[in-house]
mmCIF file with all atom_site columns, C-alpha atoms in Angstrom:
data_model
loop_
_atom_site.group_PDB
_atom_site.id
_atom_site.type_symbol
_atom_site.label_atom_id
_atom_site.label_alt_id
_atom_site.label_comp_id
_atom_site.label_asym_id
_atom_site.label_entity_id
_atom_site.label_seq_id
_atom_site.pdbx_PDB_ins_code
_atom_site.Cartn_x
_atom_site.Cartn_y
_atom_site.Cartn_z
_atom_site.occupancy
_atom_site.B_iso_or_equiv
_atom_site.pdbx_formal_charge
_atom_site.auth_seq_id
_atom_site.auth_comp_id
_atom_site.auth_asym_id
_atom_site.auth_atom_id
_atom_site.pdbx_PDB_model_num
ATOM 1   C CA . UNK A 1 1   ? 15.205 165.784 178.773 1.00 0.00 ? 1322 UNK A CA 1
ATOM 2   C CA . UNK A 1 2   ? 14.562 164.418 182.251 1.00 0.00 ? 1323 UNK A CA 1
ATOM 3   C CA . UNK A 1 3   ? 18.130 163.161 182.480 1.00 0.00 ? 1324 UNK A CA 1
ATOM 4   C CA . UNK A 1 4   ? 19.534 166.523 181.324 1.00 0.00 ? 1325 UNK A CA 1
ATOM 5   C CA . UNK A 1 5   ? 17.351 168.372 183.852 1.00 0.00 ? 1326 UNK A CA 1
ATOM 6   C CA . UNK A 1 6   ? 18.578 166.053 186.596 1.00 0.00 ? 1327 UNK A CA 1
ATOM 7   C CA . UNK A 1 7   ? 22.220 166.685 185.657 1.00 0.00 ? 1328 UNK A CA 1
ATOM 8   C CA . UNK A 1 8   ? 21.682 170.469 185.560 1.00 0.00 ? 1329 UNK A CA 1
ATOM 9   C CA . UNK A 1 9   ? 19.931 170.375 188.932 1.00 0.00 ? 1330 UNK A CA 1
ATOM 10  C CA . UNK A 1 10  ? 22.706 168.252 190.421 1.00 0.00 ? 1331 UNK A CA 1
ATOM 11  C CA . UNK A 1 11  ? 25.367 170.661 189.110 1.00 0.00 ? 1332 UNK A CA 1
ATOM 12  C CA . UNK A 1 12  ? 23.467 173.745 190.353 1.00 0.00 ? 1333 UNK A CA 1
ATOM 13  C CA . UNK A 1 13  ? 23.000 172.124 193.759 1.00 0.00 ? 1334 UNK A CA 1
ATOM 14  C CA . UNK A 1 14  ? 26.746 171.480 193.991 1.00 0.00 ? 1335 UNK A CA 1
ATOM 15  C CA . UNK A 1 15  ? 27.513 175.132 193.159 1.00 0.00 ? 1336 UNK A CA 1
ATOM 16  C CA . UNK A 1 16  ? 24.994 176.288 195.745 1.00 0.00 ? 1337 UNK A CA 1
ATOM 17  C CA . UNK A 1 17  ? 26.664 174.181 198.428 1.00 0.00 ? 1338 UNK A CA 1
ATOM 18  C CA . UNK A 1 18  ? 30.109 175.527 197.482 1.00 0.00 ? 1339 UNK A CA 1
ATOM 19  C CA . UNK A 1 19  ? 28.817 179.115 197.681 1.00 0.00 ? 1340 UNK A CA 1
ATOM 20  C CA . UNK A 1 20  ? 27.299 178.387 201.090 1.00 0.00 ? 1341 UNK A CA 1
ATOM 21  C CA . UNK A 1 21  ? 30.610 177.003 202.381 1.00 0.00 ? 1342 UNK A CA 1
ATOM 22  C CA . UNK A 1 22  ? 32.565 179.994 201.049 1.00 0.00 ? 1343 UNK A CA 1
ATOM 23  C CA . UNK A 1 23  ? 30.121 182.432 202.681 1.00 0.00 ? 1344 UNK A CA 1
ATOM 24  C CA . UNK A 1 24  ? 30.224 180.653 206.050 1.00 0.00 ? 1345 UNK A CA 1
ATOM 25  C CA . UNK A 1 25  ? 34.020 180.531 205.918 1.00 0.00 ? 1346 UNK A CA 1
ATOM 26  C CA . UNK A 1 26  ? 34.282 184.258 205.140 1.00 0.00 ? 1347 UNK A CA 1
ATOM 27  C CA . UNK A 1 27  ? 31.880 185.186 207.962 1.00 0.00 ? 1348 UNK A CA 1
ATOM 28  C CA . UNK A 1 28  ? 33.744 182.936 210.405 1.00 0.00 ? 1349 UNK A CA 1
ATOM 29  C CA . UNK A 1 29  ? 37.050 184.532 209.428 1.00 0.00 ? 1350 UNK A CA 1
ATOM 30  C CA . UNK A 1 30  ? 35.614 188.027 209.982 1.00 0.00 ? 1351 UNK A CA 1
ATOM 31  C CA . UNK A 1 31  ? 34.407 187.038 213.454 1.00 0.00 ? 1352 UNK A CA 1
ATOM 32  C CA . UNK A 1 32  ? 37.747 185.439 214.388 1.00 0.00 ? 1353 UNK A CA 1
ATOM 33  C CA . UNK A 1 33  ? 39.422 188.727 213.416 1.00 0.00 ? 1354 UNK A CA 1
ATOM 34  C CA . UNK A 1 34  ? 36.982 190.632 215.660 1.00 0.00 ? 1355 UNK A CA 1
ATOM 35  C CA . UNK A 1 35  ? 35.130 192.388 212.840 1.00 0.00 ? 1356 UNK A CA 1
ATOM 36  C CA . UNK A 1 36  ? 31.353 192.915 212.709 1.00 0.00 ? 1357 UNK A CA 1
ATOM 37  C CA . UNK A 1 37  ? 29.771 190.736 209.987 1.00 0.00 ? 1358 UNK A CA 1
ATOM 38  C CA . UNK A 1 38  ? 27.223 193.333 208.962 1.00 0.00 ? 1359 UNK A CA 1
ATOM 39  C CA . UNK A 1 39  ? 23.504 193.873 209.334 1.00 0.00 ? 1360 UNK A CA 1
ATOM 40  C CA . UNK A 1 40  ? 21.571 195.876 211.878 1.00 0.00 ? 1361 UNK A CA 1
ATOM 41  C CA . UNK A 1 41  ? 23.338 196.740 215.115 1.00 0.00 ? 1362 UNK A CA 1
ATOM 42  C CA . UNK A 1 42  ? 21.939 194.784 218.071 1.00 0.00 ? 1363 UNK A CA 1
ATOM 43  C CA . UNK A 1 43  ? 20.178 196.760 220.797 1.00 0.00 ? 1364 UNK A CA 1
ATOM 44  C CA . UNK A 1 44  ? 22.820 198.373 222.994 1.00 0.00 ? 1365 UNK A CA 1
ATOM 45  C CA . UNK A 1 45  ? 25.145 199.116 220.082 1.00 0.00 ? 1366 UNK A CA 1
ATOM 46  C CA . UNK A 1 46  ? 25.362 201.489 217.138 1.00 0.00 ? 1367 UNK A CA 1
ATOM 47  C CA . UNK A 1 47  ? 27.204 201.275 213.834 1.00 0.00 ? 1368 UNK A CA 1
ATOM 48  C CA . UNK A 1 48  ? 30.068 203.689 213.182 1.00 0.00 ? 1369 UNK A CA 1
ATOM 49  C CA . UNK A 1 49  ? 32.367 203.903 210.180 1.00 0.00 ? 1370 UNK A CA 1
ATOM 50  C CA . UNK A 1 50  ? 35.606 202.064 210.861 1.00 0.00 ? 1371 UNK A CA 1
ATOM 51  C CA . UNK A 1 51  ? 37.917 203.724 208.350 1.00 0.00 ? 1372 UNK A CA 1
ATOM 52  C CA . UNK A 1 52  ? 38.636 200.313 206.775 1.00 0.00 ? 1373 UNK A CA 1
ATOM 53  C CA . UNK A 1 53  ? 37.779 199.694 203.126 1.00 0.00 ? 1374 UNK A CA 1
ATOM 54  C CA . UNK A 1 54  ? 36.519 196.356 201.875 1.00 0.00 ? 1375 UNK A CA 1
ATOM 55  C CA . UNK A 1 55  ? 37.398 194.746 198.517 1.00 0.00 ? 1376 UNK A CA 1
ATOM 56  C CA . UNK A 1 56  ? 34.842 196.922 196.737 1.00 0.00 ? 1377 UNK A CA 1
ATOM 57  C CA . UNK A 1 57  ? 36.381 200.091 198.208 1.00 0.00 ? 1378 UNK A CA 1
ATOM 58  C CA . UNK A 1 58  ? 33.398 200.710 200.498 1.00 0.00 ? 1379 UNK A CA 1
ATOM 59  C CA . UNK A 1 59  ? 34.048 201.765 204.067 1.00 0.00 ? 1380 UNK A CA 1
ATOM 60  C CA . UNK A 1 60  ? 32.853 199.100 206.517 1.00 0.00 ? 1381 UNK A CA 1
ATOM 61  C CA . UNK A 1 61  ? 31.115 199.664 209.830 1.00 0.00 ? 1382 UNK A CA 1
ATOM 62  C CA . UNK A 1 62  ? 32.099 198.559 213.296 1.00 0.00 ? 1383 UNK A CA 1
ATOM 63  C CA . UNK A 1 63  ? 30.074 198.244 216.471 1.00 0.00 ? 1384 UNK A CA 1
ATOM 64  C CA . UNK A 1 64  ? 30.253 200.753 219.274 1.00 0.00 ? 1385 UNK A CA 1
ATOM 65  C CA . UNK A 1 65  ? 28.362 200.736 222.575 1.00 0.00 ? 1386 UNK A CA 1
ATOM 66  C CA . UNK A 1 66  ? 25.320 203.033 222.711 1.00 0.00 ? 1387 UNK A CA 1
ATOM 67  C CA . UNK A 1 67  ? 25.442 203.952 226.385 1.00 0.00 ? 1388 UNK A CA 1
ATOM 68  C CA . UNK A 1 68  ? 21.725 204.857 226.667 1.00 0.00 ? 1389 UNK A CA 1
ATOM 69  C CA . UNK A 1 69  ? 20.667 201.469 225.297 1.00 0.00 ? 1390 UNK A CA 1
ATOM 70  C CA . UNK A 1 70  ? 23.429 199.653 227.203 1.00 0.00 ? 1391 UNK A CA 1
ATOM 71  C CA . UNK A 1 71  ? 21.891 200.875 230.486 1.00 0.00 ? 1392 UNK A CA 1
ATOM 72  C CA . UNK A 1 72  ? 18.636 199.142 229.531 1.00 0.00 ? 1393 UNK A CA 1
ATOM 73  C CA . UNK A 1 73  ? 20.503 195.938 228.621 1.00 0.00 ? 1394 UNK A CA 1
ATOM 74  C CA . UNK A 1 74  ? 22.301 195.973 231.982 1.00 0.00 ? 1395 UNK A CA 1
ATOM 75  C CA . UNK A 1 75  ? 18.940 196.556 233.679 1.00 0.00 ? 1396 UNK A CA 1
ATOM 76  C CA . UNK A 1 76  ? 17.479 193.495 231.869 1.00 0.00 ? 1397 UNK A CA 1
ATOM 77  C CA . UNK A 1 77  ? 20.339 191.260 232.998 1.00 0.00 ? 1398 UNK A CA 1
ATOM 78  C CA . UNK A 1 78  ? 20.129 192.682 236.529 1.00 0.00 ? 1399 UNK A CA 1
ATOM 79  C CA . UNK A 1 79  ? 16.399 191.907 236.708 1.00 0.00 ? 1400 UNK A CA 1
ATOM 80  C CA . UNK A 1 80  ? 17.052 188.401 235.429 1.00 0.00 ? 1401 UNK A CA 1
ATOM 81  C CA . UNK A 1 81  ? 20.000 187.573 237.681 1.00 0.00 ? 1402 UNK A CA 1
ATOM 82  C CA . UNK A 1 82  ? 19.485 189.638 240.840 1.00 0.00 ? 1403 UNK A CA 1
ATOM 83  C CA . UNK A 1 83  ? 15.687 189.629 241.077 1.00 0.00 ? 1404 UNK A CA 1
ATOM 84  C CA . UNK A 1 84  ? 14.950 186.330 239.340 1.00 0.00 ? 1405 UNK A CA 1
ATOM 85  C CA . UNK A 1 85  ? 12.557 187.893 236.814 1.00 0.00 ? 1406 UNK A CA 1
ATOM 86  C CA . UNK A 1 86  ? 11.657 186.090 233.608 1.00 0.00 ? 1407 UNK A CA 1
ATOM 87  C CA . UNK A 1 87  ? 11.229 187.603 230.152 1.00 0.00 ? 1408 UNK A CA 1
ATOM 88  C CA . UNK A 1 88  ? 7.533  188.462 230.580 1.00 0.00 ? 1409 UNK A CA 1
ATOM 89  C CA . UNK A 1 89  ? 8.077  190.102 233.971 1.00 0.00 ? 1410 UNK A CA 1
ATOM 90  C CA . UNK A 1 90  ? 11.017 192.129 232.605 1.00 0.00 ? 1411 UNK A CA 1
ATOM 91  C CA . UNK A 1 91  ? 8.860  193.325 229.688 1.00 0.00 ? 1412 UNK A CA 1
ATOM 92  C CA . UNK A 1 92  ? 6.160  194.378 232.162 1.00 0.00 ? 1413 UNK A CA 1
ATOM 93  C CA . UNK A 1 93  ? 8.600  196.259 234.377 1.00 0.00 ? 1414 UNK A CA 1
ATOM 94  C CA . UNK A 1 94  ? 10.113 198.084 231.389 1.00 0.00 ? 1415 UNK A CA 1
ATOM 95  C CA . UNK A 1 95  ? 6.597  199.036 230.234 1.00 0.00 ? 1416 UNK A CA 1
ATOM 96  C CA . UNK A 1 96  ? 5.778  200.378 233.718 1.00 0.00 ? 1417 UNK A CA 1
ATOM 97  C CA . UNK A 1 97  ? 8.988  202.410 233.680 1.00 0.00 ? 1418 UNK A CA 1
ATOM 98  C CA . UNK A 1 98  ? 8.115  203.807 230.236 1.00 0.00 ? 1419 UNK A CA 1
ATOM 99  C CA . UNK A 1 99  ? 11.205 202.336 228.590 1.00 0.00 ? 1420 UNK A CA 1
ATOM 100 C CA . UNK A 1 100 ? 10.521 201.533 224.950 1.00 0.00 ? 1421 UNK A CA 1
ATOM 101 C CA . UNK A 1 101 ? 12.509 199.744 222.239 1.00 0.00 ? 1422 UNK A CA 1
ATOM 102 C CA . UNK A 1 102 ? 14.131 201.475 219.250 1.00 0.00 ? 1423 UNK A CA 1
ATOM 103 C CA . UNK A 1 103 ? 10.836 201.528 217.363 1.00 0.00 ? 1424 UNK A CA 1
ATOM 104 C CA . UNK A 1 104 ? 9.194  203.373 220.249 1.00 0.00 ? 1425 UNK A CA 1
ATOM 105 C CA . UNK A 1 105 ? 7.018  200.391 221.185 1.00 0.00 ? 1426 UNK A CA 1
ATOM 106 C CA . UNK A 1 106 ? 6.724  198.263 224.304 1.00 0.00 ? 1427 UNK A CA 1
ATOM 107 C CA . UNK A 1 107 ? 9.217  195.437 224.662 1.00 0.00 ? 1428 UNK A CA 1
ATOM 108 C CA . UNK A 1 108 ? 8.131  191.980 223.513 1.00 0.00 ? 1429 UNK A CA 1
ATOM 109 C CA . UNK A 1 109 ? 9.155  189.101 225.766 1.00 0.00 ? 1430 UNK A CA 1
ATOM 110 C CA . UNK A 1 110 ? 10.747 187.218 222.838 1.00 0.00 ? 1431 UNK A CA 1
ATOM 111 C CA . UNK A 1 111 ? 13.008 190.194 222.107 1.00 0.00 ? 1432 UNK A CA 1
ATOM 112 C CA . UNK A 1 112 ? 14.093 190.295 225.732 1.00 0.00 ? 1433 UNK A CA 1
ATOM 113 C CA . UNK A 1 113 ? 14.786 186.552 225.559 1.00 0.00 ? 1434 UNK A CA 1
ATOM 114 C CA . UNK A 1 114 ? 16.947 187.094 222.485 1.00 0.00 ? 1435 UNK A CA 1
ATOM 115 C CA . UNK A 1 115 ? 18.914 189.819 224.284 1.00 0.00 ? 1436 UNK A CA 1
ATOM 116 C CA . UNK A 1 116 ? 19.396 187.645 227.374 1.00 0.00 ? 1437 UNK A CA 1
ATOM 117 C CA . UNK A 1 117 ? 20.741 184.794 225.204 1.00 0.00 ? 1438 UNK A CA 1
ATOM 118 C CA . UNK A 1 118 ? 23.032 186.943 223.008 1.00 0.00 ? 1439 UNK A CA 1
ATOM 119 C CA . UNK A 1 119 ? 26.710 186.363 223.860 1.00 0.00 ? 1440 UNK A CA 1
ATOM 120 C CA . UNK A 1 120 ? 27.660 189.639 222.098 1.00 0.00 ? 1441 UNK A CA 1
ATOM 121 C CA . UNK A 1 121 ? 26.833 191.559 225.287 1.00 0.00 ? 1442 UNK A CA 1
ATOM 122 C CA . UNK A 1 122 ? 29.903 189.943 226.893 1.00 0.00 ? 1443 UNK A CA 1
ATOM 123 C CA . UNK A 1 123 ? 32.060 191.409 224.098 1.00 0.00 ? 1444 UNK A CA 1
ATOM 124 C CA . UNK A 1 124 ? 32.296 188.202 222.045 1.00 0.00 ? 1445 UNK A CA 1
ATOM 125 C CA . UNK A 1 125 ? 31.293 188.218 218.366 1.00 0.00 ? 1446 UNK A CA 1
ATOM 126 C CA . UNK A 1 126 ? 29.646 185.052 217.025 1.00 0.00 ? 1447 UNK A CA 1
ATOM 127 C CA . UNK A 1 127 ? 28.926 183.515 213.634 1.00 0.00 ? 1448 UNK A CA 1
ATOM 128 C CA . UNK A 1 128 ? 27.435 180.048 213.901 1.00 0.00 ? 1449 UNK A CA 1
ATOM 129 C CA . UNK A 1 129 ? 29.827 178.054 216.078 1.00 0.00 ? 1450 UNK A CA 1
ATOM 130 C CA . UNK A 1 130 ? 32.723 180.481 215.545 1.00 0.00 ? 1451 UNK A CA 1
ATOM 131 C CA . UNK A 1 131 ? 33.411 182.968 218.331 1.00 0.00 ? 1452 UNK A CA 1
ATOM 132 C CA . UNK A 1 132 ? 35.895 185.800 218.603 1.00 0.00 ? 1453 UNK A CA 1
ATOM 133 C CA . UNK A 1 133 ? 38.096 186.566 221.561 1.00 0.00 ? 1454 UNK A CA 1
ATOM 134 C CA . UNK A 1 134 ? 36.538 188.903 224.115 1.00 0.00 ? 1455 UNK A CA 1
ATOM 135 C CA . UNK A 1 135 ? 36.644 192.499 222.843 1.00 0.00 ? 1456 UNK A CA 1
ATOM 136 C CA . UNK A 1 136 ? 36.632 194.870 225.859 1.00 0.00 ? 1457 UNK A CA 1
ATOM 137 C CA . UNK A 1 137 ? 35.241 197.808 223.824 1.00 0.00 ? 1458 UNK A CA 1
ATOM 138 C CA . UNK A 1 138 ? 32.067 195.789 223.116 1.00 0.00 ? 1459 UNK A CA 1
ATOM 139 C CA . UNK A 1 139 ? 31.492 194.372 226.611 1.00 0.00 ? 1460 UNK A CA 1
ATOM 140 C CA . UNK A 1 140 ? 28.268 195.580 228.236 1.00 0.00 ? 1461 UNK A CA 1
ATOM 141 C CA . UNK A 1 141 ? 27.962 192.863 230.902 1.00 0.00 ? 1462 UNK A CA 1
ATOM 142 C CA . UNK A 1 142 ? 30.471 190.501 232.480 1.00 0.00 ? 1463 UNK A CA 1
ATOM 143 C CA . UNK A 1 143 ? 30.845 186.922 231.310 1.00 0.00 ? 1464 UNK A CA 1
ATOM 144 C CA . UNK A 1 144 ? 29.934 185.741 234.833 1.00 0.00 ? 1465 UNK A CA 1
ATOM 145 C CA . UNK A 1 145 ? 26.628 187.646 234.758 1.00 0.00 ? 1466 UNK A CA 1
ATOM 146 C CA . UNK A 1 146 ? 25.851 186.213 231.321 1.00 0.00 ? 1467 UNK A CA 1
ATOM 147 C CA . UNK A 1 147 ? 26.619 182.643 232.432 1.00 0.00 ? 1468 UNK A CA 1
ATOM 148 C CA . UNK A 1 148 ? 24.490 183.026 235.550 1.00 0.00 ? 1469 UNK A CA 1
ATOM 149 C CA . UNK A 1 149 ? 21.582 184.359 233.453 1.00 0.00 ? 1470 UNK A CA 1
ATOM 150 C CA . UNK A 1 150 ? 21.898 181.350 231.114 1.00 0.00 ? 1471 UNK A CA 1
ATOM 151 C CA . UNK A 1 151 ? 21.924 178.964 234.082 1.00 0.00 ? 1472 UNK A CA 1
ATOM 152 C CA . UNK A 1 152 ? 18.850 180.538 235.658 1.00 0.00 ? 1473 UNK A CA 1
ATOM 153 C CA . UNK A 1 153 ? 16.903 180.571 232.376 1.00 0.00 ? 1474 UNK A CA 1
ATOM 154 C CA . UNK A 1 154 ? 17.808 176.924 231.750 1.00 0.00 ? 1475 UNK A CA 1
ATOM 155 C CA . UNK A 1 155 ? 16.639 175.966 235.244 1.00 0.00 ? 1476 UNK A CA 1
ATOM 156 C CA . UNK A 1 156 ? 13.247 177.554 234.572 1.00 0.00 ? 1477 UNK A CA 1
ATOM 157 C CA . UNK A 1 157 ? 12.567 175.219 231.625 1.00 0.00 ? 1478 UNK A CA 1
ATOM 158 C CA . UNK A 1 158 ? 10.317 172.202 232.149 1.00 0.00 ? 1479 UNK A CA 1
ATOM 159 C CA . UNK A 1 159 ? 13.146 169.727 231.476 1.00 0.00 ? 1480 UNK A CA 1
ATOM 160 C CA . UNK A 1 160 ? 14.976 170.900 234.618 1.00 0.00 ? 1481 UNK A CA 1
ATOM 161 C CA . UNK A 1 161 ? 12.068 170.848 237.085 1.00 0.00 ? 1482 UNK A CA 1
ATOM 162 C CA . UNK A 1 162 ? 13.789 168.303 239.353 1.00 0.00 ? 1483 UNK A CA 1
ATOM 163 C CA . UNK A 1 163 ? 17.122 170.208 239.597 1.00 0.00 ? 1484 UNK A CA 1
ATOM 164 C CA . UNK A 1 164 ? 15.617 173.706 239.670 1.00 0.00 ? 1485 UNK A CA 1
ATOM 165 C CA . UNK A 1 165 ? 16.912 176.060 242.386 1.00 0.00 ? 1486 UNK A CA 1
ATOM 166 C CA . UNK A 1 166 ? 15.159 179.178 241.048 1.00 0.00 ? 1487 UNK A CA 1
ATOM 167 C CA . UNK A 1 167 ? 11.372 179.606 241.252 1.00 0.00 ? 1488 UNK A CA 1
ATOM 168 C CA . UNK A 1 168 ? 9.568  179.509 237.907 1.00 0.00 ? 1489 UNK A CA 1
ATOM 169 C CA . UNK A 1 169 ? 7.231  182.240 239.012 1.00 0.00 ? 1490 UNK A CA 1
ATOM 170 C CA . UNK A 1 170 ? 8.206  185.162 241.211 1.00 0.00 ? 1491 UNK A CA 1
ATOM 171 C CA . UNK A 1 171 ? 4.676  186.490 241.531 1.00 0.00 ? 1492 UNK A CA 1
ATOM 172 C CA . UNK A 1 172 ? 1.389  184.792 242.184 1.00 0.00 ? 1493 UNK A CA 1
ATOM 173 C CA . UNK A 1 173 ? -1.460 184.420 244.628 1.00 0.00 ? 1494 UNK A CA 1
ATOM 174 C CA . UNK A 1 174 ? 0.243  181.800 246.784 1.00 0.00 ? 1495 UNK A CA 1
ATOM 175 C CA . UNK A 1 175 ? 3.567  182.614 248.379 1.00 0.00 ? 1496 UNK A CA 1
ATOM 176 C CA . UNK A 1 176 ? 5.232  179.211 247.871 1.00 0.00 ? 1497 UNK A CA 1
ATOM 177 C CA . UNK A 1 177 ? 3.191  177.908 244.944 1.00 0.00 ? 1498 UNK A CA 1
ATOM 178 C CA . UNK A 1 178 ? 5.330  175.735 242.648 1.00 0.00 ? 1499 UNK A CA 1
ATOM 179 C CA . UNK A 1 179 ? 8.300  175.848 245.009 1.00 0.00 ? 1500 UNK A CA 1
ATOM 180 C CA . UNK A 1 180 ? 7.243  173.481 247.797 1.00 0.00 ? 1501 UNK A CA 1
ATOM 181 C CA . UNK A 1 181 ? 7.061  169.697 247.329 1.00 0.00 ? 1502 UNK A CA 1
ATOM 182 C CA . UNK A 1 182 ? 4.622  167.203 248.845 1.00 0.00 ? 1503 UNK A CA 1
ATOM 183 C CA . UNK A 1 183 ? 6.424  164.836 251.209 1.00 0.00 ? 1504 UNK A CA 1
ATOM 184 C CA . UNK A 1 184 ? 4.160  161.959 250.184 1.00 0.00 ? 1505 UNK A CA 1
ATOM 185 C CA . UNK A 1 185 ? 3.903  162.094 246.365 1.00 0.00 ? 1506 UNK A CA 1
ATOM 186 C CA . UNK A 1 186 ? 6.683  164.555 245.475 1.00 0.00 ? 1507 UNK A CA 1
ATOM 187 C CA . UNK A 1 187 ? 4.401  166.881 243.498 1.00 0.00 ? 1508 UNK A CA 1
ATOM 188 C CA . UNK A 1 188 ? 4.685  170.655 243.643 1.00 0.00 ? 1509 UNK A CA 1
#
């Protein structure tokens, strides 16, 4: 019995791996073709019927820019790149301005971080390591702005303290706290 259970498990595991590979391949192919893989539309976009039928004869959706939400996304990237704000500061500023998320609640800093790291806002669809060509109809921000935001966020991490050109904190009690180095010991 134990041997038979082992063989059944081994066979089921093999089928599961094959199914996983087929699913990943299909999603990658959809992205390469510039089609939305499905799910909830990211903030800044809405789902609209595409007029294309899938294998089951159901009409599939495509992404379209929601201009009201796209303004908020552009504002987030502007605060990150132009003003040097981090995720928490951006969430605070949006709360002060009365700008809420789709659920009508205040923005969470992790959600803002996800938006700032999402390459879709440059018009590029992604599935794992697979990326589509740039789709102009989906571009909310420029690729240069996105790359600069990634660079600045990376520099703020603890691993890059020595190479950092951007202050970790843009507000505080001391004007140059954390941005000036001791000439003797090298500490901040």
